[in-house]
CSV table of C-alpha atoms in Angstrom, one decimal:
chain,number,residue,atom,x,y,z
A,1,UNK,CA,20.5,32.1,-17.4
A,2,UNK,CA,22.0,31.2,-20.4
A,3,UNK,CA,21.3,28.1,-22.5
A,4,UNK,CA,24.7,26.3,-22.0
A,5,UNK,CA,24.2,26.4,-18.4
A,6,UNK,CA,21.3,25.2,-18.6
A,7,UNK,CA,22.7,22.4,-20.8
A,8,UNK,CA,25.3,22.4,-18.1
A,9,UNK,CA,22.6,21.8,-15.1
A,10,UNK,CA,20.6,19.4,-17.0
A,11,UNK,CA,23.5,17.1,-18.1
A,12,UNK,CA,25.3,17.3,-14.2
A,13,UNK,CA,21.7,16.4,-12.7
A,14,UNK,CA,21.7,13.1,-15.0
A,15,UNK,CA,25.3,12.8,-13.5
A,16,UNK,CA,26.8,11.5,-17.3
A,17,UNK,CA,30.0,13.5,-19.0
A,18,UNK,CA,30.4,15.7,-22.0
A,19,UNK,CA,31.2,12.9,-23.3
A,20,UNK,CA,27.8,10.7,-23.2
A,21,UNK,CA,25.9,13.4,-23.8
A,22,UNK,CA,27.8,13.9,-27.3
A,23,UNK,CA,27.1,10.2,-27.7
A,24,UNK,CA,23.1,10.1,-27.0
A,25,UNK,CA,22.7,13.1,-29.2
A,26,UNK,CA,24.9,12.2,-32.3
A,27,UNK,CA,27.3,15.4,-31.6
A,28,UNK,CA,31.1,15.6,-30.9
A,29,UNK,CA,32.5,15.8,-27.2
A,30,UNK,CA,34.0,19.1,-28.1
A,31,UNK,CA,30.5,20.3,-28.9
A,32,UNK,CA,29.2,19.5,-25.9
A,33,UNK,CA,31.7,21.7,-24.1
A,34,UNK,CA,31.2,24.9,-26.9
A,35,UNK,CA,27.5,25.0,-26.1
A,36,UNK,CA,28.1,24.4,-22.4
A,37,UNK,CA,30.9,27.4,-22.7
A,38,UNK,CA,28.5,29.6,-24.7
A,39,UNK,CA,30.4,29.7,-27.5
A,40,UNK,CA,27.8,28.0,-29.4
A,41,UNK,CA,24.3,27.2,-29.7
A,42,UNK,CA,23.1,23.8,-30.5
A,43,UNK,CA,21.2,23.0,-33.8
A,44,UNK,CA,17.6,23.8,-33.5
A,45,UNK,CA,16.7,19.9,-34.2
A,46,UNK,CA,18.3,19.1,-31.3
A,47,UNK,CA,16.2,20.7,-29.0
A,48,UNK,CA,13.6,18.1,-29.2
A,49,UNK,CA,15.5,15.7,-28.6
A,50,UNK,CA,17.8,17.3,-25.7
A,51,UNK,CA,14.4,18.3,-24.1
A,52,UNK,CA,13.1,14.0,-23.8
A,53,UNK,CA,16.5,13.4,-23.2
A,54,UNK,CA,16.7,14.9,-20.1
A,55,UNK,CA,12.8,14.5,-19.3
A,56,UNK,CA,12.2,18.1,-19.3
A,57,UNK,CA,10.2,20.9,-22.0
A,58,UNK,CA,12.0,22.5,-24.2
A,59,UNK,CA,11.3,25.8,-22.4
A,60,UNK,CA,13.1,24.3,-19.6
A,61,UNK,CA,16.6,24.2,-21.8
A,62,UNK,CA,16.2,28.2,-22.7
A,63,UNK,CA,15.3,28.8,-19.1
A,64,UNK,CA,11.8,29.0,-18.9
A,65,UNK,CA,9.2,27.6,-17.5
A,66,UNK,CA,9.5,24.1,-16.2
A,67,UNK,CA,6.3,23.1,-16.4
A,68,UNK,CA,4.9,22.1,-19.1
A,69,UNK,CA,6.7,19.1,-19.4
A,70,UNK,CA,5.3,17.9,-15.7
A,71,UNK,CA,2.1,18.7,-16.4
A,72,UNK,CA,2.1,16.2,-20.3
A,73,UNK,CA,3.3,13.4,-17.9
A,74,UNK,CA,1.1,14.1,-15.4
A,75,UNK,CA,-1.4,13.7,-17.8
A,76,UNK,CA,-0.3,10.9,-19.4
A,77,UNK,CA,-0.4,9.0,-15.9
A,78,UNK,CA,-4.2,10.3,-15.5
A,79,UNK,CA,-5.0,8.7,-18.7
A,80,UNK,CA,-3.1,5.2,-17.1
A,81,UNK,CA,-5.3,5.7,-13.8
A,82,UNK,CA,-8.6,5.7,-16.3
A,83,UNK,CA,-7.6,3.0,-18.1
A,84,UNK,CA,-8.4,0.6,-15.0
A,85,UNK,CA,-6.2,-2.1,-16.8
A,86,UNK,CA,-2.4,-3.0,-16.4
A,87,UNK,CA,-1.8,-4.0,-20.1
A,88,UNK,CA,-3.4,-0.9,-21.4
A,89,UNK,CA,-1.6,1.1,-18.5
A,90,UNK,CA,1.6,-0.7,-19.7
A,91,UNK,CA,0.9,0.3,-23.6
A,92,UNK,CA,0.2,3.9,-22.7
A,93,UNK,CA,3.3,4.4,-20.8
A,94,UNK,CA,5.7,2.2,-22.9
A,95,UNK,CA,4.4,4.7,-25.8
A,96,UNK,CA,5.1,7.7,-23.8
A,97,UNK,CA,8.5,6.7,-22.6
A,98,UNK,CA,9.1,7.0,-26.7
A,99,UNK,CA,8.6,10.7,-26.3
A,100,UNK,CA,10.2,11.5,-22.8
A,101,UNK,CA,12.7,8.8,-22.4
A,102,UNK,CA,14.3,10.2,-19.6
A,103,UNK,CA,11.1,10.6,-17.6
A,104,UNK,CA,11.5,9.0,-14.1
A,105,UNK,CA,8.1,9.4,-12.9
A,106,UNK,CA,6.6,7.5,-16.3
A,107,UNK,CA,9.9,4.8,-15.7
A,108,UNK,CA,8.8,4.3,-12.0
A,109,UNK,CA,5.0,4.2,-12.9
A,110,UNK,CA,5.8,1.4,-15.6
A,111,UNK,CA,7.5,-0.6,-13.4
A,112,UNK,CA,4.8,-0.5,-11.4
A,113,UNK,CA,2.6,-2.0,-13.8
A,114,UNK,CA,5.0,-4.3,-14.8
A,115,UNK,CA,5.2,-5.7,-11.4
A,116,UNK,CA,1.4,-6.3,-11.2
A,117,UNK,CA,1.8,-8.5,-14.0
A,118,UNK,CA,4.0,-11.2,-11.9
A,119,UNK,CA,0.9,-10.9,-9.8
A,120,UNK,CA,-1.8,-11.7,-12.4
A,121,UNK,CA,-0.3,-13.6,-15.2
A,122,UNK,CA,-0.5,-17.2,-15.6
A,123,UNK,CA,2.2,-17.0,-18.1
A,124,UNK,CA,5.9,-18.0,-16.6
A,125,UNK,CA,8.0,-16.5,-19.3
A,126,UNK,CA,5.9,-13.0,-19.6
A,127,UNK,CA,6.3,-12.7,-15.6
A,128,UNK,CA,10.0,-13.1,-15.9
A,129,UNK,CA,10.4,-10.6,-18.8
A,130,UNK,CA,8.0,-7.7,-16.8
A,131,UNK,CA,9.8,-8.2,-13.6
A,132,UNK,CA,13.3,-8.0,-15.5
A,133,UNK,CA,12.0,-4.9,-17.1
A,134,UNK,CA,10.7,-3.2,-14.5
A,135,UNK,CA,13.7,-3.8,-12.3
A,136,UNK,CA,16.2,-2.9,-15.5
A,137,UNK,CA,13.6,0.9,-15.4
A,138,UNK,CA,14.1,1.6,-11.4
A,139,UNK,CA,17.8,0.8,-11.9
A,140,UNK,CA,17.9,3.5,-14.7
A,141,UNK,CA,16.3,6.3,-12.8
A,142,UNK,CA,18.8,5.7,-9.8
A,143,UNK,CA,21.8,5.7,-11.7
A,144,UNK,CA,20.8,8.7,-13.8
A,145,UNK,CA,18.3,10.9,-12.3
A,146,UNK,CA,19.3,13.7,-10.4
A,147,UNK,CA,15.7,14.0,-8.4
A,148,UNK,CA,16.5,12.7,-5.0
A,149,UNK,CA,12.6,11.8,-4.8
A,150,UNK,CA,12.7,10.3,-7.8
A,151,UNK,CA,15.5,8.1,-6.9
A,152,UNK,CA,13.8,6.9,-3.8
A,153,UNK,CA,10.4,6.4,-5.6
A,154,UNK,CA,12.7,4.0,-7.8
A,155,UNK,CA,14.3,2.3,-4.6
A,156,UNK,CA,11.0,2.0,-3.3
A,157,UNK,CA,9.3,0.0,-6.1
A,158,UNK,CA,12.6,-2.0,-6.6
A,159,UNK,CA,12.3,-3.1,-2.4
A,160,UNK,CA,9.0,-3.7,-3.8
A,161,UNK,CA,9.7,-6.0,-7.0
A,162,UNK,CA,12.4,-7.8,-5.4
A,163,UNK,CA,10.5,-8.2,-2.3
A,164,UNK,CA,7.3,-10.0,-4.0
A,165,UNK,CA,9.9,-12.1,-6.5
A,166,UNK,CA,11.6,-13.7,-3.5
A,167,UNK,CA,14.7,-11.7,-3.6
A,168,UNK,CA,14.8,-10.1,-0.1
A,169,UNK,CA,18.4,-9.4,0.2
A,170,UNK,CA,18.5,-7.2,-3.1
A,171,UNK,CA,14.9,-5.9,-1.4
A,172,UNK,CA,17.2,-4.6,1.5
A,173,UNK,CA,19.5,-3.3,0.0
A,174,UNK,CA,17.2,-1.5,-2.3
A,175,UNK,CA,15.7,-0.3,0.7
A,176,UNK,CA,19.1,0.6,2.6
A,177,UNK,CA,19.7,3.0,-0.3
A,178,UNK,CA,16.2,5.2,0.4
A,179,UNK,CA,17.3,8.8,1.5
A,180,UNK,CA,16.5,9.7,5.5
A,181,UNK,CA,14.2,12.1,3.7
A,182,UNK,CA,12.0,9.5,2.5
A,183,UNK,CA,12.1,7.5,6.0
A,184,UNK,CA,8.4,6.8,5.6
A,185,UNK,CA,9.0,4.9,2.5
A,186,UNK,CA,12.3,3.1,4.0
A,187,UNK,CA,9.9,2.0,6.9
A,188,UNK,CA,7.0,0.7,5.5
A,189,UNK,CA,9.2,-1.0,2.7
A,190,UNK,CA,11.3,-2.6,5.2
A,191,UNK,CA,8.4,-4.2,7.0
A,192,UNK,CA,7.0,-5.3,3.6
A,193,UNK,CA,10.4,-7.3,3.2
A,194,UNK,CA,9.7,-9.3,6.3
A,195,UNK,CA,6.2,-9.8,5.8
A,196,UNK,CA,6.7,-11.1,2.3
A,197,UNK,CA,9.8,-13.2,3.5
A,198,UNK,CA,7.8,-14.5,6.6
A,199,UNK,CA,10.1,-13.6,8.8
A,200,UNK,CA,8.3,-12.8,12.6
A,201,UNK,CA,11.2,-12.3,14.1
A,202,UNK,CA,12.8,-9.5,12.1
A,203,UNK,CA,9.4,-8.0,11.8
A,204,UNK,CA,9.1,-7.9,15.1
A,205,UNK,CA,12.1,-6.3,15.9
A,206,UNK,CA,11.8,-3.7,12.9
A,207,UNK,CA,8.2,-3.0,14.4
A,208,UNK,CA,9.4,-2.4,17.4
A,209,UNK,CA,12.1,-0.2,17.0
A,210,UNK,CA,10.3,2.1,13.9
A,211,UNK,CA,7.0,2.1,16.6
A,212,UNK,CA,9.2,3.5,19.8
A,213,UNK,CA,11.0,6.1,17.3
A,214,UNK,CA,7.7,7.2,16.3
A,215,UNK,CA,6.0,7.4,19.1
A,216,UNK,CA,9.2,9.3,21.1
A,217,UNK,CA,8.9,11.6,18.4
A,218,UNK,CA,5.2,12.6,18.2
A,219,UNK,CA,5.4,12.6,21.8
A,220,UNK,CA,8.1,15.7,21.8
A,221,UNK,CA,6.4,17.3,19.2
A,222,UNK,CA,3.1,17.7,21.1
A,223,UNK,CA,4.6,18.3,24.3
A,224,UNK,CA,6.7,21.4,22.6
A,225,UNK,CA,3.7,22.2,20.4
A,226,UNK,CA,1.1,22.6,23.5
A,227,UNK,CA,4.0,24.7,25.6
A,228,UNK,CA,4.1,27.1,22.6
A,229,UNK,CA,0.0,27.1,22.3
A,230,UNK,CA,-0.1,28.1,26.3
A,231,UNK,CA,2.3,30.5,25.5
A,232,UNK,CA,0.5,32.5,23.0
A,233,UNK,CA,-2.6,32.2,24.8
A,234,UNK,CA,-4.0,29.2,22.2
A,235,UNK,CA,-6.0,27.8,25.1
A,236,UNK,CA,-8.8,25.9,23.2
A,237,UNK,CA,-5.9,24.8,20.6
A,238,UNK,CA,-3.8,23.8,23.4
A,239,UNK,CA,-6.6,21.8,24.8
A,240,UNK,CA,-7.5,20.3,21.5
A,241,UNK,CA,-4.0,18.7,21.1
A,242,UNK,CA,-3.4,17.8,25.2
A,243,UNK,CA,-6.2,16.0,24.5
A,244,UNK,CA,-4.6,14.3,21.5
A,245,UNK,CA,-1.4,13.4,23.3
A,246,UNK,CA,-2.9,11.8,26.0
A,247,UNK,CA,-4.5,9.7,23.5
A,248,UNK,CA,-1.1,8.7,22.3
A,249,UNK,CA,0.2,8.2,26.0
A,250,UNK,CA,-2.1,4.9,26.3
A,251,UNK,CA,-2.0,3.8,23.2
A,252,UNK,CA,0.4,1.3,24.7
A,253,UNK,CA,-1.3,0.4,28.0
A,254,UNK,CA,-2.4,-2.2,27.5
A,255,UNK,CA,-1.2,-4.7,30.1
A,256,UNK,CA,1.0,-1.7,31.3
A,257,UNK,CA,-1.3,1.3,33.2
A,258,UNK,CA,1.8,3.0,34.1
A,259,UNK,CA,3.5,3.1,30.9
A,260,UNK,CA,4.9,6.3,30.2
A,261,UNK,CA,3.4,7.8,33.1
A,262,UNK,CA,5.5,10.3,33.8
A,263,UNK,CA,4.4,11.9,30.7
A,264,UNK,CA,0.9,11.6,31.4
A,265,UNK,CA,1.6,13.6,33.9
A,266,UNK,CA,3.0,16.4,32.4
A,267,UNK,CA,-0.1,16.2,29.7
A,268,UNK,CA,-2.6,15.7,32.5
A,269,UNK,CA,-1.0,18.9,33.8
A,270,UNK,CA,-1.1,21.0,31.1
A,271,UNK,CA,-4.6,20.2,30.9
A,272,UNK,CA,-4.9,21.6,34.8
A,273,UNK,CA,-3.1,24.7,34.1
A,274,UNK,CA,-5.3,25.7,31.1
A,275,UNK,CA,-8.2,25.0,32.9
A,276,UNK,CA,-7.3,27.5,35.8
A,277,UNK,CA,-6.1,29.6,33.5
A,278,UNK,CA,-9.8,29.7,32.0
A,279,UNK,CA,-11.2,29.7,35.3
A,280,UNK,CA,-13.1,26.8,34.8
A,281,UNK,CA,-13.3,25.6,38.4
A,282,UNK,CA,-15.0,22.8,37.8
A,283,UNK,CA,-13.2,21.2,34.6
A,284,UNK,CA,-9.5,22.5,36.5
A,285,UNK,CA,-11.0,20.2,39.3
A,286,UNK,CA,-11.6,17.1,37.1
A,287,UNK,CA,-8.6,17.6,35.4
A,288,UNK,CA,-6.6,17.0,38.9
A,289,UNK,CA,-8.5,14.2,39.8
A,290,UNK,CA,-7.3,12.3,36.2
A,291,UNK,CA,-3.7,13.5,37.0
A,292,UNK,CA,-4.0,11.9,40.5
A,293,UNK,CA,-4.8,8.8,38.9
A,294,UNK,CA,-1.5,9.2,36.4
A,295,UNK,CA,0.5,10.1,39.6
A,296,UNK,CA,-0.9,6.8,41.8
A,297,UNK,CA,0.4,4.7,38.7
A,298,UNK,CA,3.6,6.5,38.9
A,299,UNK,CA,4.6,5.8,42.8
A,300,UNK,CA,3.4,2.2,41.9
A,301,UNK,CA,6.5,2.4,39.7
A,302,UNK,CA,8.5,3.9,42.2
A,303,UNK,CA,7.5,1.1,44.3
A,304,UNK,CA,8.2,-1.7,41.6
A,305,UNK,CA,11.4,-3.5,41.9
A,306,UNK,CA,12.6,-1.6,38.7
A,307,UNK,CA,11.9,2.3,39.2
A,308,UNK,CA,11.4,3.0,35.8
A,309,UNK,CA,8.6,5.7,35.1
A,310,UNK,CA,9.3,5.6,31.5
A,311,UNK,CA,9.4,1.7,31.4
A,312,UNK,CA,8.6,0.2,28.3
A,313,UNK,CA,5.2,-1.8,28.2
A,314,UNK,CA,7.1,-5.7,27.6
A,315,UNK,CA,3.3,-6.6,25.7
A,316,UNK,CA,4.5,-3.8,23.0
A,317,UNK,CA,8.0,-3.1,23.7
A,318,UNK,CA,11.4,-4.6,25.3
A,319,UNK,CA,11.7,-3.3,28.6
A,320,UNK,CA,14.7,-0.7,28.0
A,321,UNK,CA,17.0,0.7,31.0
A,322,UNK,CA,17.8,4.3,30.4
A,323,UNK,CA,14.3,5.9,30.2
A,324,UNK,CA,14.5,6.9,33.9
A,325,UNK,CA,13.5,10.6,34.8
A,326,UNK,CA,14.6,11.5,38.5
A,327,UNK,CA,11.6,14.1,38.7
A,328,UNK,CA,9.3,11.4,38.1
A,329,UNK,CA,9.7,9.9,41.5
A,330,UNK,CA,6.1,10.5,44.3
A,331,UNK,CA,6.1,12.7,47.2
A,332,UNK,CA,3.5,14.6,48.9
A,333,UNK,CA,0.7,15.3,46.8
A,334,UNK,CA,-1.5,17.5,48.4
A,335,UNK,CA,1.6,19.1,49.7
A,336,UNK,CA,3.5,19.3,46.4
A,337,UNK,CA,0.8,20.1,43.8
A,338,UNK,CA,-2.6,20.4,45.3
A,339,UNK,CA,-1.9,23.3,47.7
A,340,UNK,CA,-1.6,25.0,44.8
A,341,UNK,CA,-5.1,25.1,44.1
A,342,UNK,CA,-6.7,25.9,47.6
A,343,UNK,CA,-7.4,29.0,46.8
A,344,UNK,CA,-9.2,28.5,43.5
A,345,UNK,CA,-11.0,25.4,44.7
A,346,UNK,CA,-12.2,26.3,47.9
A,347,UNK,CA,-15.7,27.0,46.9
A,348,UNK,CA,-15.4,24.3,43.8
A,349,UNK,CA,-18.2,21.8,45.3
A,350,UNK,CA,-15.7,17.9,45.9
A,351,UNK,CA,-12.7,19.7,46.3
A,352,UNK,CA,-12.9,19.1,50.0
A,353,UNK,CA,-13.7,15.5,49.4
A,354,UNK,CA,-11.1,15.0,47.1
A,355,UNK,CA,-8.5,16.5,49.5
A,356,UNK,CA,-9.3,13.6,52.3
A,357,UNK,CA,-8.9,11.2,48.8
A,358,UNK,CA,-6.0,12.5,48.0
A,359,UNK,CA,-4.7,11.9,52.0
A,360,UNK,CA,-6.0,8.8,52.5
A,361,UNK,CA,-4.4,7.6,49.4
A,362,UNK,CA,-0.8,8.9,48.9
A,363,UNK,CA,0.9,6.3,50.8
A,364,UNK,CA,3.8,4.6,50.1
């Protein structure tokens, strides 16, 4: 790849013109657009100073290797992590930033420990002038870097200034500007907002709805990921992470036995199915009796004014219509499910017993 598209790259990732380019490096417009062109090479003085421009090595600009310039800040941020102290942290980057001013890792990292110093000074007027500073750095890196981590890193520790300064609207929308790709980061900031602010009812609400999304979500994921274990014959793995998602099942039952059952369910069952599988009699017969249990809570729902298998436990959650699953709903157990199992049970020792359990207590 040739230097002026390199140049080009470079320049179009720090979203400025020809133009302001020219300007930052003392050049003409039109010279801009000859070495962009490849009609020209810049000067060889100007590579230096292109290179901390646009926080990359010089290497980078004739197309090589791009990391050496990575790996000076990185080390330059080592040497601020032994330092154990925020004004020495602060001298060692705010010398840095001198050489690679266009860093946004080393901008971002200052305004970090700028921020701890609203925290630990005593000193009104050096508060205001490191929170002004460290804002005045995030605001650079989003308006010029082309890094969409960067740029969220940036948002994030703006959310996080503003939030500890008081200022939670410019905190939100600081945070509404964080990338779905960094929705970790958007989450936790947002919650920090209403913490800081004191606010228990928009925390709540946030907490609730982030906690449902995230628990839907690793729910799916195990459910799909044990079906495709099973499926390649990954029994122990399979078992390993059944186990795991029924863990996550009753995180949330407290107050609510039968919330979510009719997932538990379908993890008690996969559970049952390896085990036969494996022709482990006896662990394939405990498995059942735990799934029994999950399918008593569930015709208690049936039974509930409400049907709702899926129904929200109101301790954690707002009880939420919509969650209903028709195949949730009881019938004949023994008739349904544990006939089934006759055969490989008949010489399990309880199975028998079990049965007359299982008969004596499937009633509506």
């Amino acid at each position: 790849m040739s230097i002026g598209r390199n140049i080009y790259e470079l320049r179009k990732g720090k979203k400025i013109t020809q133009g302001q380019l020219a300007e930052k490096l003392g050049v003409t417009e039109q010279s801009v657009s000859k070495w962009e062109n490849d009609i020209c090479a810049p000067d060889v003085s100007l590579f230096p100073i292109m290179a901390g421009f646009f926080g990359v090595s010089i290497d980078r600009i004739f197309g090589y290797s791009v990391s050496s310039y990575d790996e000076e800040v990185d080390k330059i941020l080592k040497e601020t992590d032994d330092a154990m102290d925020t004004y020495k942290e602060i001298e060692i980057m705010t010398s840095a930033l001198e050489r690679y001013p266009n860093s946004a890792k080393l901008k971002t990292n200052l305004a970090f420990s700028l921020s701890m110093i609203n925290r630990i000074s005593k000193d009104e007027k050096e508060r205001k002038e490191a929170v002004a500073k460290g804002i005045r750095l995030c605001n650079e890196v989003v308006a010029t870097c082309g890094d969409q981590k960067e740029v969220d890193d940036a948002l994030s520790m703006l959310c996080r200034i503003y939030s500890e300064t008081g200022e939670f609207e410019k905190a939100l929308e600081a945070n509404s500007k964080i990338s779905n790709e960094n929705y970790y980061s958007m989450v936790i900031g947002r919650s920090k907002i209403y913490k800081d602010k004191n606010s228990i009812n928009e925390l709540s609400k946030v907490t609730e709805e982030d906690l449902w999304k995230c628990f839907l979500a690793m729910d799916l994921i195990l459910e799909m990921y044990v079906s495709a274990l099973r499926k390649n014959q990954e029994f122990e793995k399979a078992l390993a992470f059944t186990r795991a998602h029924k863990k996550l099942l009753s995180m949330f039952d407290e107050g609510c036995e039968n919330f979510y059952a009719i997932h538990k369910f379908w993890a008690w069952n996969q559970d049952v199915r390896i085990s036969k599988t494996l022709e482990r009699h006896e662990k394939c017969l405990e498995k059942i009796k735990g799934l029994f249990e999950v399918y008593l809570q569930m015709r208690a729902a049936e039974n509930s004014e409400s049907f709702d298998v899926a129904e929200r436990n109101p301790l954690f959650f707002s009880n939420t219509k919509g969650f209903i699953e028709e195949n949730g709903r009881g019938g004949d157990f023994d008739k349904n499910y544990l006939s089934q199992f006759d055969n490989f049970l008949a010489n399990t020792e309880g199975y028998a017993e079990f049965k007359e359990y299982v008969k004596a207590n499937d009633v509506l």
